[in-house]
């Protein structure tokens, strides 16, 4: 560890630089450096830009600064190639699973997934049973969270197929590199990432049954409102709120300020299923579009992502994804799950209860870093309580081996320190499935910490993918 | 309320057909005009093995474009949008219906298991309510239909029908604790009990013979068929009932949902009558 740290800052002082450490190697003995002065200017620029996210805590809405780590994560060309193949395979299988589970349910009849894991899950929505979304696509945009173990092995930690957010942060960071130190990045073989809005726009076009595309935001108090407006502007499509849309007859329309109406064919919605249509879901929702589901059921509008996707990224279903890949595609999973145990199965339950002191236990109903408990940090009493809870409600929990994941360079007051980091990769599914050659790297603020969630104080980095 | 039939000799199959005349009218008066009023109504009568709709007229006022959709159980509904100002929203239907009285409906395409999932309205948190504790047993019932009928008896014997003590969003557990409620609460309690014992159960909104408002009852799924039970009247739903909407709970079966952009008080006047007119 000490050795790597020294490698991280070859020279100190004003003329110092950080030598980047590409995952999987850069190839051809290439070496890439970032000067301290550039990093300082980047930091200052992004502080002025003030990247924030909203956090609803203690009943108040707070605007929090999202700390920016100026040293990017760098992924080498071969490494990314493997990631890309594995991520495309995973999303392909999850999309087929979603279709199956809302139609024939072969996967249950063939006992690949126990029924209980689907039907007892509140995310399985009968409201979309039998509905085929336009072009058969459910998982238009998936945010797949990965970590890299110290030995370089990638593990999938979590799938996010509902409303995954965060892509705008590395996008802004990338623009900052180009603005603040234009010569630097263009002199390196870094793959262009700034066409993400075009990629997303193409997915919307691919599934759009007719009409314009819009971004539907719940409003400015949403944690990711900044991103909604940013992406809408970059895609060149209207940013709308629920009351800007209206359902009339067989279609949904956008009403512009001049009173003109235009048919909407694709809605990139940034609100969750339960608020989407007060006629079908939460009746008190004032941020949704009344009767949108009627148009959706008829196939006259694409909703991105599809309604009812929550069943595919359920923490309980996660366990079965490698089996789903085998079942639907006849292939071995390219990317591994973190070793996971399901207390639902008696053998796994025994293992979890016996190894509670070294496993991480997750509540399947929670998200955003909440409901995650490291057995090693619990007192004996607390551990007993947890064991009782697992015995009473085995379906509610999963147990995972703690992956000692790799730390990345973080430039902090002219020092390079190491912080644990994960990666959210963005997979886009329109006519084809592709992986955005970048991603959101989130890192823990504190030394040794494994909690990288922004809601828990983590920071972010851009992710550079090298070309050959 | 009608008298309870005897259950010692369950008579599931009945040969006699009945012809009924149904009138349903709802008038919603707002204390100030509303506009951009999106609505969704369930005004479709079943047309299946059990019912033949011989004459039907439906209306929605003010006049506006009306579209048709189908929900996850394949039930037809209507939806539309009234743009201009209006203070009265009125809708209803009248129909002549022939009922073929037999017991036990075939399942729909949607997985039966969703009717086992507990939800906010049907969940029973009944600690300290003696009759429920005494009635429940941890074992799965051997004859689920017989058991469900027993559960219906218990509810009728221990709950008092009293309007104004609950509202449209009262959970079953609250109604049990206070010992009173209306047909919606009785139905939610029976559903909660059945689901807790592994018997799929669902909510039905519709009409019961006589004059008044709409009525709610329960269907339980046993041996591949749905059987109707009415915990309010303590009887099997064989004849004298016309369903309008089925679903997981009352919210799932609401006959009228509407959204508009101003805050107003709404006064509902509902009249429903189901009369047997003979052959």
Short mmCIF file of N, CA, C and O in Angstrom, two decimals, chain A residues 105 115 118-122 124-127 129 246-250 255 261 278-283 290-291 293-295 297-298, chain B residues 36 38-40 65-72 77-81 83 109-114 117 168 248 251-252 257-259:
data_model
loop_
_atom_site.label_atom_id
_atom_site.label_comp_id
_atom_site.label_asym_id
_atom_site.label_seq_id
_atom_site.Cartn_x
_atom_site.Cartn_y
_atom_site.Cartn_z
N UNK A 105 -44.53 -16.04 -17.24
CA UNK A 105 -43.99 -16.47 -15.94
C UNK A 105 -43.34 -17.86 -16.03
O UNK A 105 -43.45 -18.69 -15.13
N UNK A 115 -41.48 -18.47 -6.41
CA UNK A 115 -42.64 -17.57 -6.52
C UNK A 115 -42.67 -16.48 -5.46
O UNK A 115 -43.00 -15.34 -5.73
N UNK A 118 -41.25 -13.12 -6.03
CA UNK A 118 -41.89 -12.22 -6.97
C UNK A 118 -43.19 -11.69 -6.40
O UNK A 118 -43.39 -10.49 -6.25
N UNK A 119 -44.06 -12.60 -6.03
CA UNK A 119 -45.42 -12.18 -5.69
C UNK A 119 -45.53 -11.48 -4.34
O UNK A 119 -46.44 -10.70 -4.12
N UNK A 120 -44.62 -11.78 -3.42
CA UNK A 120 -44.72 -11.11 -2.13
C UNK A 120 -44.02 -9.75 -2.18
O UNK A 120 -44.07 -8.98 -1.24
N UNK A 121 -43.39 -9.45 -3.29
CA UNK A 121 -42.64 -8.20 -3.40
C UNK A 121 -43.57 -7.07 -3.83
O UNK A 121 -44.23 -7.17 -4.86
N UNK A 122 -43.62 -5.99 -3.04
CA UNK A 122 -44.53 -4.88 -3.39
C UNK A 122 -44.18 -4.25 -4.74
O UNK A 122 -45.01 -3.58 -5.33
N UNK A 124 -43.73 -5.83 -7.47
CA UNK A 124 -44.41 -6.53 -8.56
C UNK A 124 -45.78 -5.91 -8.73
O UNK A 124 -46.64 -6.01 -7.85
N UNK A 125 -46.00 -5.23 -9.83
CA UNK A 125 -47.22 -4.46 -10.01
C UNK A 125 -48.21 -5.16 -10.93
O UNK A 125 -47.99 -5.22 -12.15
N UNK A 126 -49.30 -5.68 -10.36
CA UNK A 126 -50.30 -6.31 -11.23
C UNK A 126 -50.86 -5.32 -12.26
O UNK A 126 -51.33 -5.74 -13.32
N UNK A 127 -50.77 -4.04 -11.96
CA UNK A 127 -51.31 -3.01 -12.86
C UNK A 127 -50.70 -3.09 -14.26
O UNK A 127 -51.29 -2.59 -15.22
N UNK A 129 -49.57 -6.06 -15.53
CA UNK A 129 -49.60 -7.44 -15.96
C UNK A 129 -50.16 -7.52 -17.38
O UNK A 129 -51.22 -6.96 -17.68
N UNK A 246 -51.27 16.25 -20.68
CA UNK A 246 -52.66 15.87 -20.48
C UNK A 246 -53.02 14.68 -21.35
O UNK A 246 -52.52 14.54 -22.47
N UNK A 247 -53.86 13.83 -20.79
CA UNK A 247 -54.34 12.68 -21.55
C UNK A 247 -55.70 13.04 -22.10
O UNK A 247 -56.59 13.48 -21.38
N UNK A 248 -55.82 12.91 -23.42
CA UNK A 248 -57.10 13.16 -24.06
C UNK A 248 -57.32 12.02 -25.04
O UNK A 248 -56.57 11.87 -26.00
N UNK A 249 -58.30 11.20 -24.75
CA UNK A 249 -58.58 10.06 -25.62
C UNK A 249 -57.47 9.04 -25.58
O UNK A 249 -57.06 8.59 -24.52
N UNK A 250 -56.92 8.73 -26.75
CA UNK A 250 -55.96 7.62 -26.85
C UNK A 250 -54.51 8.05 -26.65
O UNK A 250 -53.61 7.22 -26.69
N UNK A 255 -48.74 20.43 -23.41
CA UNK A 255 -49.35 21.74 -23.65
C UNK A 255 -48.27 22.79 -23.46
O UNK A 255 -47.73 22.92 -22.36
N UNK A 261 -50.87 22.20 -28.54
CA UNK A 261 -50.76 20.83 -28.05
C UNK A 261 -49.96 19.98 -29.00
O UNK A 261 -50.12 20.08 -30.20
N UNK A 278 -52.38 9.21 -10.78
CA UNK A 278 -53.25 9.13 -9.59
C UNK A 278 -54.51 8.30 -9.83
O UNK A 278 -55.19 7.93 -8.88
N UNK A 279 -54.82 8.00 -11.09
CA UNK A 279 -56.01 7.19 -11.36
C UNK A 279 -55.75 5.71 -11.09
O UNK A 279 -56.67 4.92 -10.96
N UNK A 280 -54.50 5.33 -11.06
CA UNK A 280 -54.16 3.92 -10.91
C UNK A 280 -53.34 3.68 -9.64
O UNK A 280 -53.57 2.73 -8.92
N UNK A 281 -52.40 4.59 -9.38
CA UNK A 281 -51.55 4.42 -8.21
C UNK A 281 -51.97 5.42 -7.14
O UNK A 281 -53.15 5.73 -7.05
N UNK A 282 -51.03 5.89 -6.34
CA UNK A 282 -51.28 6.81 -5.24
C UNK A 282 -52.29 7.91 -5.64
O UNK A 282 -51.98 8.81 -6.41
N UNK A 283 -53.54 7.83 -5.11
CA UNK A 283 -54.59 8.76 -5.58
C UNK A 283 -54.30 10.22 -5.24
O UNK A 283 -54.83 11.11 -5.89
N UNK A 290 -52.74 12.27 -14.80
CA UNK A 290 -53.94 11.44 -14.70
C UNK A 290 -54.24 10.71 -16.02
O UNK A 290 -54.19 11.32 -17.09
N UNK A 291 -54.50 9.42 -15.91
CA UNK A 291 -54.84 8.55 -17.03
C UNK A 291 -53.67 8.21 -17.95
O UNK A 291 -53.86 7.61 -19.01
N UNK A 293 -51.58 5.92 -17.49
CA UNK A 293 -51.49 4.46 -17.58
C UNK A 293 -52.45 3.88 -18.64
O UNK A 293 -52.18 2.84 -19.21
N UNK A 294 -53.56 4.57 -18.87
CA UNK A 294 -54.49 4.10 -19.90
C UNK A 294 -53.84 4.16 -21.27
O UNK A 294 -53.98 3.25 -22.08
N UNK A 295 -53.12 5.24 -21.53
CA UNK A 295 -52.42 5.40 -22.81
C UNK A 295 -51.26 4.40 -22.89
O UNK A 295 -51.01 3.79 -23.93
N UNK A 297 -51.02 1.46 -21.37
CA UNK A 297 -51.52 0.09 -21.58
C UNK A 297 -51.86 -0.16 -23.04
O UNK A 297 -51.81 -1.29 -23.51
N UNK A 298 -52.23 0.91 -23.75
CA UNK A 298 -52.58 0.74 -25.16
C UNK A 298 -51.35 0.79 -26.06
O UNK A 298 -51.47 0.68 -27.28
N UNK B 36 -60.38 21.45 -16.19
CA UNK B 36 -59.34 20.43 -16.46
C UNK B 36 -59.51 19.23 -15.54
O UNK B 36 -58.58 18.80 -14.87
N UNK B 38 -59.83 15.60 -14.98
CA UNK B 38 -59.59 14.26 -15.53
C UNK B 38 -60.37 13.27 -14.68
O UNK B 38 -60.33 13.36 -13.45
N UNK B 39 -61.05 12.34 -15.31
CA UNK B 39 -61.83 11.38 -14.53
C UNK B 39 -61.62 9.96 -15.04
O UNK B 39 -61.18 9.74 -16.17
N UNK B 40 -61.94 9.04 -14.17
CA UNK B 40 -61.84 7.62 -14.50
C UNK B 40 -62.97 6.91 -13.77
O UNK B 40 -63.06 6.98 -12.54
N UNK B 65 -65.20 14.01 -24.46
CA UNK B 65 -64.72 12.78 -25.11
C UNK B 65 -64.51 11.71 -24.05
O UNK B 65 -63.93 11.96 -22.99
N UNK B 66 -64.98 10.54 -24.34
CA UNK B 66 -64.88 9.43 -23.40
C UNK B 66 -64.14 8.28 -24.08
O UNK B 66 -64.43 7.95 -25.22
N UNK B 67 -63.16 7.73 -23.38
CA UNK B 67 -62.41 6.60 -23.94
C UNK B 67 -62.58 5.39 -23.04
O UNK B 67 -63.00 5.50 -21.89
N UNK B 68 -62.20 4.27 -23.57
CA UNK B 68 -62.36 3.01 -22.86
C UNK B 68 -61.00 2.37 -22.62
O UNK B 68 -60.14 2.40 -23.49
N UNK B 69 -60.82 1.83 -21.44
CA UNK B 69 -59.59 1.10 -21.13
C UNK B 69 -59.93 -0.20 -20.43
O UNK B 69 -61.08 -0.42 -20.04
N UNK B 70 -58.92 -1.04 -20.27
CA UNK B 70 -59.11 -2.30 -19.55
C UNK B 70 -58.04 -2.42 -18.48
O UNK B 70 -56.87 -2.18 -18.75
N UNK B 71 -58.45 -2.80 -17.29
CA UNK B 71 -57.48 -2.90 -16.20
C UNK B 71 -56.83 -4.29 -16.18
O UNK B 71 -57.08 -5.10 -17.07
N UNK B 72 -56.05 -4.56 -15.15
CA UNK B 72 -55.26 -5.80 -15.13
C UNK B 72 -56.09 -7.05 -14.97
O UNK B 72 -55.62 -8.16 -15.19
N UNK B 77 -63.16 0.06 -18.18
CA UNK B 77 -63.46 1.31 -17.48
C UNK B 77 -63.49 2.45 -18.49
O UNK B 77 -63.09 2.28 -19.64
N UNK B 78 -64.00 3.60 -18.06
CA UNK B 78 -64.07 4.76 -18.94
C UNK B 78 -63.23 5.87 -18.35
O UNK B 78 -63.10 5.98 -17.14
N UNK B 79 -62.64 6.67 -19.22
CA UNK B 79 -61.90 7.82 -18.72
C UNK B 79 -62.06 8.99 -19.69
O UNK B 79 -62.43 8.80 -20.85
N UNK B 80 -61.80 10.18 -19.19
CA UNK B 80 -61.96 11.35 -20.05
C UNK B 80 -61.48 12.60 -19.35
O UNK B 80 -60.88 12.56 -18.27
N UNK B 81 -61.77 13.73 -19.99
CA UNK B 81 -61.27 15.02 -19.52
C UNK B 81 -62.34 16.07 -19.80
O UNK B 81 -62.80 16.20 -20.93
N UNK B 83 -62.63 19.92 -19.87
CA UNK B 83 -61.74 21.09 -19.82
C UNK B 83 -62.43 22.31 -19.21
O UNK B 83 -61.87 23.01 -18.40
N UNK B 109 -56.45 -14.00 -15.81
CA UNK B 109 -55.08 -14.31 -16.23
C UNK B 109 -54.03 -13.90 -15.19
O UNK B 109 -52.99 -14.54 -15.05
N UNK B 110 -54.33 -12.85 -14.45
CA UNK B 110 -53.35 -12.31 -13.52
C UNK B 110 -53.04 -13.34 -12.41
O UNK B 110 -53.92 -14.10 -12.00
N UNK B 111 -51.78 -13.43 -11.96
CA UNK B 111 -51.44 -14.44 -10.95
C UNK B 111 -52.30 -14.30 -9.68
O UNK B 111 -52.43 -13.22 -9.14
N UNK B 112 -52.85 -15.40 -9.25
CA UNK B 112 -53.71 -15.44 -8.07
C UNK B 112 -52.96 -14.93 -6.83
O UNK B 112 -53.53 -14.31 -5.94
N UNK B 113 -51.64 -15.18 -6.81
CA UNK B 113 -50.84 -14.89 -5.61
C UNK B 113 -50.89 -13.42 -5.18
O UNK B 113 -50.63 -13.10 -4.03
N UNK B 114 -51.20 -12.53 -6.13
CA UNK B 114 -51.25 -11.11 -5.72
C UNK B 114 -52.40 -10.87 -4.74
O UNK B 114 -52.42 -9.88 -4.03
N UNK B 117 -51.17 -11.05 -0.98
CA UNK B 117 -50.25 -10.04 -0.45
C UNK B 117 -51.03 -9.08 0.44
O UNK B 117 -52.07 -8.56 0.03
N UNK B 168 -63.24 6.09 4.03
CA UNK B 168 -62.82 5.30 2.87
C UNK B 168 -61.40 4.75 3.02
O UNK B 168 -61.02 3.82 2.32
N UNK B 248 -57.78 -5.66 -5.32
CA UNK B 248 -57.14 -6.13 -4.09
C UNK B 248 -57.78 -5.55 -2.84
O UNK B 248 -57.77 -6.14 -1.78
N UNK B 251 -59.55 0.64 -2.45
CA UNK B 251 -58.90 1.67 -3.27
C UNK B 251 -58.74 1.19 -4.72
O UNK B 251 -58.93 1.95 -5.67
N UNK B 252 -58.41 -0.08 -4.85
CA UNK B 252 -58.24 -0.70 -6.15
C UNK B 252 -59.55 -0.72 -6.94
O UNK B 252 -59.55 -0.79 -8.15
N UNK B 257 -62.60 8.04 -9.82
CA UNK B 257 -61.43 8.80 -9.42
C UNK B 257 -61.39 10.05 -10.29
O UNK B 257 -61.68 9.98 -11.48
N UNK B 258 -61.03 11.15 -9.68
CA UNK B 258 -60.98 12.39 -10.45
C UNK B 258 -59.84 13.27 -9.97
O UNK B 258 -59.45 13.22 -8.81
N UNK B 259 -59.31 14.05 -10.88
CA UNK B 259 -58.23 14.98 -10.54
C UNK B 259 -58.51 16.31 -11.22
O UNK B 259 -58.83 16.35 -12.41
#
